[in-house]
GROMACS .gro file of C-alpha atoms in nm:
model
  262
    1MET     CA    1   9.038   7.002   4.624
    2LYS     CA    2   9.063   7.246   4.909
    3SER     CA    3   8.848   7.281   5.172
    4SER     CA    4   8.731   7.602   5.261
    5PHE     CA    5   8.878   7.589   5.648
    6VAL     CA    6   9.227   7.602   5.508
    7LYS     CA    7   9.141   7.928   5.425
    8MET     CA    8   9.052   8.070   5.762
    9THR     CA    9   9.285   8.306   5.950
   10TYR     CA   10   9.365   8.252   6.269
   11ASN     CA   11   9.548   8.470   6.519
   12PHE     CA   12   9.814   8.235   6.703
   13ILE     CA   13   9.769   7.923   6.517
   14ARG     CA   14   9.839   7.816   6.091
   15ILE     CA   15   9.726   7.525   5.932
   16ARG     CA   16   9.762   7.365   5.609
   17LYS     CA   17   9.671   7.042   5.392
   18GLU     CA   18   9.885   6.906   5.204
   19GLY     CA   19   9.726   6.567   5.029
   20TYR     CA   20   9.583   6.367   5.316
   21VAL     CA   21   9.811   6.516   5.595
   22PHE     CA   22   9.642   6.838   5.782
   23THR     CA   23   9.943   7.020   5.995
   24LEU     CA   24   9.831   7.250   6.278
   25THR     CA   25  10.117   7.474   6.392
   26LEU     CA   26  10.141   7.694   6.703
   27ALA     CA   27  10.223   8.018   6.585
   28ARG     CA   28  10.321   8.230   6.862
   29PRO     CA   29  10.664   8.199   6.911
   30GLU     CA   30  10.746   8.546   7.069
   31LYS     CA   31  10.566   8.408   7.372
   32ARG     CA   32  10.701   8.059   7.350
   33ASN     CA   33  10.378   7.917   7.227
   34ALA     CA   34  10.222   8.003   7.519
   35PHE     CA   35   9.828   7.922   7.454
   36THR     CA   36   9.562   8.170   7.559
   37PRO     CA   37   9.167   8.119   7.574
   38THR     CA   38   9.182   8.247   7.217
   39MET     CA   39   9.431   8.002   7.107
   40VAL     CA   40   9.259   7.687   7.258
   41ASN     CA   41   8.983   7.794   7.050
   42GLU     CA   42   9.146   7.847   6.747
   43ILE     CA   43   9.302   7.476   6.799
   44ASP     CA   44   9.002   7.329   6.862
   45HIS     CA   45   8.781   7.518   6.530
   46ALA     CA   46   9.122   7.393   6.326
   47LEU     CA   47   9.052   7.028   6.456
   48LYS     CA   48   8.700   7.003   6.415
   49ALA     CA   49   8.724   7.078   6.061
   50ALA     CA   50   9.014   6.858   6.025
   51ASN     CA   51   8.762   6.574   6.213
   52THR     CA   52   8.521   6.592   5.990
   53ASP     CA   53   8.714   6.660   5.651
   54LYS     CA   54   8.684   6.314   5.482
   55GLU     CA   55   9.022   6.387   5.299
   56VAL     CA   56   9.211   6.413   5.593
   57ARG     CA   57   9.395   6.112   5.726
   58VAL     CA   58   9.676   6.206   5.962
   59VAL     CA   59   9.734   6.527   6.190
   60VAL     CA   60  10.040   6.663   6.252
   61VAL     CA   61  10.122   6.919   6.544
   62ASP     CA   62  10.435   7.133   6.515
   63ALA     CA   63  10.566   7.494   6.650
   64GLU     CA   64  10.738   7.755   6.534
   65GLY     CA   65  11.033   7.906   6.732
   66PRO     CA   66  11.278   7.736   7.000
   67VAL     CA   67  10.971   7.638   7.267
   68PHE     CA   68  10.731   7.384   7.132
   69CYS     CA   69  10.491   7.511   7.392
   70ALA     CA   70  10.549   7.677   7.746
   71GLY     CA   71  10.161   7.569   7.878
   72MET     CA   72   9.914   7.834   7.947
   73ASP     CA   73   9.980   8.193   7.966
   74LEU     CA   74   9.891   8.283   8.287
   75LYS     CA   75   9.830   8.641   8.202
   76ALA     CA   76   9.577   8.601   7.931
   77PHE     CA   77   9.378   8.375   8.157
   78THR     CA   78   9.365   8.610   8.421
   79ASP     CA   79   9.330   8.933   8.239
   80PRO     CA   80   9.096   8.878   7.901
   81SER     CA   81   9.211   9.237   7.781
   82ALA     CA   82   9.582   9.054   7.764
   83ASP     CA   83   9.470   8.852   7.494
   84ARG     CA   84   9.348   8.886   7.114
   85LEU     CA   85   9.000   8.797   7.028
   86ASN     CA   86   8.921   8.611   6.659
   87PRO     CA   87   8.597   8.741   6.554
   88ALA     CA   88   8.568   8.501   6.338
   89ILE     CA   89   8.513   8.191   6.604
   90GLN     CA   90   8.326   8.138   6.926
   91ASN     CA   91   8.535   8.217   7.227
   92ARG     CA   92   8.426   7.882   7.484
   93ASP     CA   93   8.548   7.817   7.807
   94LEU     CA   94   8.787   7.478   7.674
   95SER     CA   95   9.025   7.251   7.816
   96LEU     CA   96   9.311   7.223   7.574
   97GLY     CA   97   9.333   6.840   7.644
   98GLU     CA   98   8.959   6.813   7.576
   99VAL     CA   99   9.005   6.990   7.286
  100MET     CA  100   9.324   6.776   7.175
  101GLY     CA  101   9.139   6.432   7.264
  102GLN     CA  102   8.830   6.497   7.012
  103LEU     CA  103   9.033   6.365   6.750
  104ASN     CA  104   8.932   6.020   6.571
  105LYS     CA  105   9.199   6.056   6.362
  106PRO     CA  106   9.569   5.946   6.370
  107SER     CA  107   9.784   6.284   6.512
  108VAL     CA  108  10.152   6.293   6.522
  109ALA     CA  109  10.332   6.586   6.722
  110LEU     CA  110  10.665   6.668   6.619
  111VAL     CA  111  10.874   6.835   6.914
  112GLU     CA  112  11.180   7.004   6.809
  113GLY     CA  113  11.173   7.264   7.173
  114ASN     CA  114  11.104   7.246   7.507
  115VAL     CA  115  10.782   7.119   7.614
  116ILE     CA  116  10.649   7.292   7.938
  117ALA     CA  117  10.322   7.286   8.219
  118GLY     CA  118  10.041   7.269   7.991
  119GLY     CA  119  10.216   7.215   7.653
  120PHE     CA  120  10.172   6.805   7.789
  121LEU     CA  121   9.823   6.841   7.697
  122LEU     CA  122   9.926   6.909   7.326
  123VAL     CA  123  10.168   6.593   7.311
  124ALA     CA  124  10.057   6.330   7.559
  125GLU     CA  125   9.681   6.354   7.381
  126CYS     CA  126   9.850   6.283   6.984
  127THR     CA  127   9.871   5.944   6.900
  128TYR     CA  128  10.253   5.966   6.822
  129VAL     CA  129  10.519   6.203   6.967
  130LEU     CA  130  10.859   6.225   6.765
  131ALA     CA  131  11.095   6.463   6.940
  132LEU     CA  132  11.448   6.605   6.883
  133PRO     CA  133  11.710   6.455   7.124
  134LYS     CA  134  11.817   6.823   7.266
  135ALA     CA  135  11.430   6.861   7.363
  136GLU     CA  136  11.362   6.912   7.734
  137PHE     CA  137  10.976   6.805   7.950
  138SER     CA  138  10.914   6.989   8.277
  139LEU     CA  139  10.584   7.033   8.494
  140PRO     CA  140  10.736   7.325   8.711
  141GLU     CA  141  10.373   7.431   8.856
  142VAL     CA  142  10.444   7.285   9.181
  143LYS     CA  143  10.735   7.538   9.176
  144ILE     CA  144  10.475   7.862   9.190
  145GLY     CA  145  10.207   7.683   9.420
  146ILE     CA  146   9.983   7.516   9.163
  147PHE     CA  147   9.926   7.180   9.020
  148PRO     CA  148   9.911   7.055   8.676
  149PHE     CA  149   9.569   6.866   8.725
  150GLN     CA  150   9.500   6.844   8.387
  151VAL     CA  151   9.803   6.744   8.273
  152LEU     CA  152   9.787   6.449   8.500
  153ALA     CA  153   9.472   6.330   8.344
  154SER     CA  154   9.652   6.324   8.008
  155LEU     CA  155   9.971   6.153   8.184
  156LEU     CA  156   9.703   5.887   8.320
  157ARG     CA  157   9.646   5.784   7.944
  158VAL     CA  158  10.036   5.693   7.893
  159MET     CA  159  10.172   5.599   8.169
  160PRO     CA  160  10.166   5.439   8.544
  161GLN     CA  161   9.970   5.684   8.798
  162LYS     CA  162  10.273   5.649   9.056
  163LYS     CA  163  10.506   5.799   8.748
  164ALA     CA  164  10.275   6.013   8.682
  165MET     CA  165  10.231   6.166   8.993
  166GLN     CA  166  10.608   6.145   9.052
  167LEU     CA  167  10.667   6.403   8.727
  168CYS     CA  168  10.371   6.647   8.872
  169ILE     CA  169  10.524   6.658   9.208
  170SER     CA  170  10.910   6.707   9.121
  171GLY     CA  171  10.895   7.006   8.883
  172GLU     CA  172  11.230   6.890   8.739
  173PRO     CA  173  11.303   6.858   8.386
  174PHE     CA  174  11.403   6.598   8.203
  175SER     CA  175  11.504   6.477   7.867
  176ALA     CA  176  11.330   6.357   7.562
  177ILE     CA  177  11.509   6.011   7.616
  178ARG     CA  178  11.337   5.998   7.966
  179ALA     CA  179  11.032   6.081   7.828
  180MET     CA  180  11.058   5.779   7.573
  181GLU     CA  181  11.109   5.540   7.923
  182TYR     CA  182  10.777   5.694   8.061
  183GLY     CA  183  10.565   5.660   7.716
  184ILE     CA  184  10.503   6.049   7.652
  185VAL     CA  185  10.740   6.043   7.349
  186ASP     CA  186  10.742   5.742   7.122
  187GLY     CA  187  11.066   5.825   6.885
  188LEU     CA  188  11.346   6.075   6.822
  189LEU     CA  189  11.273   6.299   6.541
  190GLU     CA  190  11.552   6.144   6.326
  191GLU     CA  191  11.604   6.249   5.961
  192GLY     CA  192  11.313   6.088   5.738
  193ALA     CA  193  11.146   5.955   6.043
  194ALA     CA  194  10.833   6.194   6.049
  195GLU     CA  195  10.757   6.133   5.691
  196ARG     CA  196  10.798   5.732   5.715
  197LEU     CA  197  10.517   5.756   5.982
  198ILE     CA  198  10.307   6.000   5.825
  199SER     CA  199  10.337   5.828   5.471
  200GLN     CA  200  10.223   5.483   5.667
  201LEU     CA  201   9.965   5.623   5.850
  202ALA     CA  202   9.829   5.792   5.524
  203GLU     CA  203   9.818   5.467   5.361
  204ASN     CA  204   9.576   5.271   5.577
  205ALA     CA  205   9.166   5.269   5.551
  206PRO     CA  206   9.066   5.572   5.691
  207LEU     CA  207   8.747   5.482   5.805
  208ALA     CA  208   8.835   5.164   5.977
  209VAL     CA  209   9.080   5.414   6.141
  210THR     CA  210   8.843   5.654   6.288
  211ARG     CA  211   8.574   5.362   6.379
  212GLY     CA  212   8.900   5.236   6.595
  213PHE     CA  213   8.939   5.581   6.772
  214GLU     CA  214   8.542   5.596   6.834
  215ALA     CA  215   8.532   5.251   6.967
  216LEU     CA  216   8.827   5.297   7.180
  217LYS     CA  217   8.687   5.619   7.350
  218ALA     CA  218   8.346   5.483   7.356
  219LEU     CA  219   8.461   5.100   7.570
  220ASP     CA  220   8.500   5.383   7.878
  221GLU     CA  221   8.140   5.360   7.920
  222VAL     CA  222   8.062   4.958   7.789
  223PRO     CA  223   8.018   4.747   8.112
  224ALA     CA  224   8.325   4.494   8.124
  225ALA     CA  225   8.077   4.216   8.029
  226ASP     CA  226   7.983   4.394   7.717
  227ARG     CA  227   8.255   4.487   7.539
  228PHE     CA  228   8.352   4.206   7.307
  229HIS     CA  229   7.961   4.232   7.198
  230TYR     CA  230   7.971   4.599   7.157
  231LEU     CA  231   8.291   4.552   6.915
  232LYS     CA  232   8.146   4.299   6.744
  233ARG     CA  233   7.876   4.493   6.652
  234ALA     CA  234   8.124   4.790   6.563
  235LEU     CA  235   8.316   4.506   6.301
  236GLU     CA  236   7.960   4.401   6.167
  237ARG     CA  237   7.871   4.767   6.068
  238LEU     CA  238   8.238   4.848   5.921
  239ARG     CA  239   8.241   4.524   5.765
  240ASP     CA  240   7.921   4.670   5.557
  241SER     CA  241   8.145   4.949   5.434
  242HIS     CA  242   8.285   5.050   5.094
  243ASP     CA  243   8.598   5.073   5.243
  244ALA     CA  244   8.572   4.730   5.392
  245ARG     CA  245   8.456   4.559   5.084
  246GLU     CA  246   8.720   4.748   4.882
  247GLY     CA  247   8.997   4.650   5.111
  248ILE     CA  248   8.889   4.267   5.105
  249THR     CA  249   8.836   4.285   4.710
  250ALA     CA  250   9.204   4.449   4.628
  251LEU     CA  251   9.359   4.213   4.861
  252PHE     CA  252   9.184   3.891   4.656
  253GLU     CA  253   9.267   4.101   4.327
  254LYS     CA  254   9.636   4.167   4.434
  255ARG     CA  255   9.619   4.558   4.383
  256GLU     CA  256   9.643   4.878   4.617
  257PRO     CA  257   9.283   4.974   4.781
  258GLY     CA  258   9.086   5.303   4.646
  259TRP     CA  259   9.001   5.443   4.954
  260LYS     CA  260   8.657   5.664   4.983
  261ASN     CA  261   8.631   5.670   5.371
  262GLU     CA  262   8.288   5.546   5.359
   0.00000   0.00000   0.00000
């Protein structure tokens, strides 16, 4: 069954849904996929729909052209006339990091080109990042008198504070191999690697995975002394779901479970 949002027309991204997999493609290659306010809102619109679609189990983010994302289109953010509005959606003042962080489903970034400046907000907020060895990563903001503040917040989710600051104040590019050492990239985009990972993620109980993401985000607001109690309650609620009962029954009956995401 096709979801209506898949028919949505966007200016700067393309989307498609195949089985349990939703793919969002950055489609502004002539501008190195630099994002405008409208593009951020289009990504937000698409991801909100994917997040609430019970059929979607994995979100894939990729890009057209030789550059994965060159970050913020400075001209479009300072001069609204340089952007192209999408009348089908409401334009709001959004952070791309906040938009990417809303997902409660596994996300996989397939990086075939360079990631520059604010483009880090796309990859650092994904659950998995696979990159071609030739891809380079750079935060050149300090070379033009600004600082990657929002990227710093995303980097702190995947690497120590000292290393994150070093990247932000260096401005020098680094390789996909070095990005793996930093924890920004999880593996190389070798033949079959993406397909294997996506297939593995799509096989798992979707409701359990979503509840896991929700719990992880909620823990920031739960006092340390109350965390195990909170997580115990989360487990009890999940245990009452159809998928939990189905998974346990399938285990005893030695068959594949039939997930309903409920």
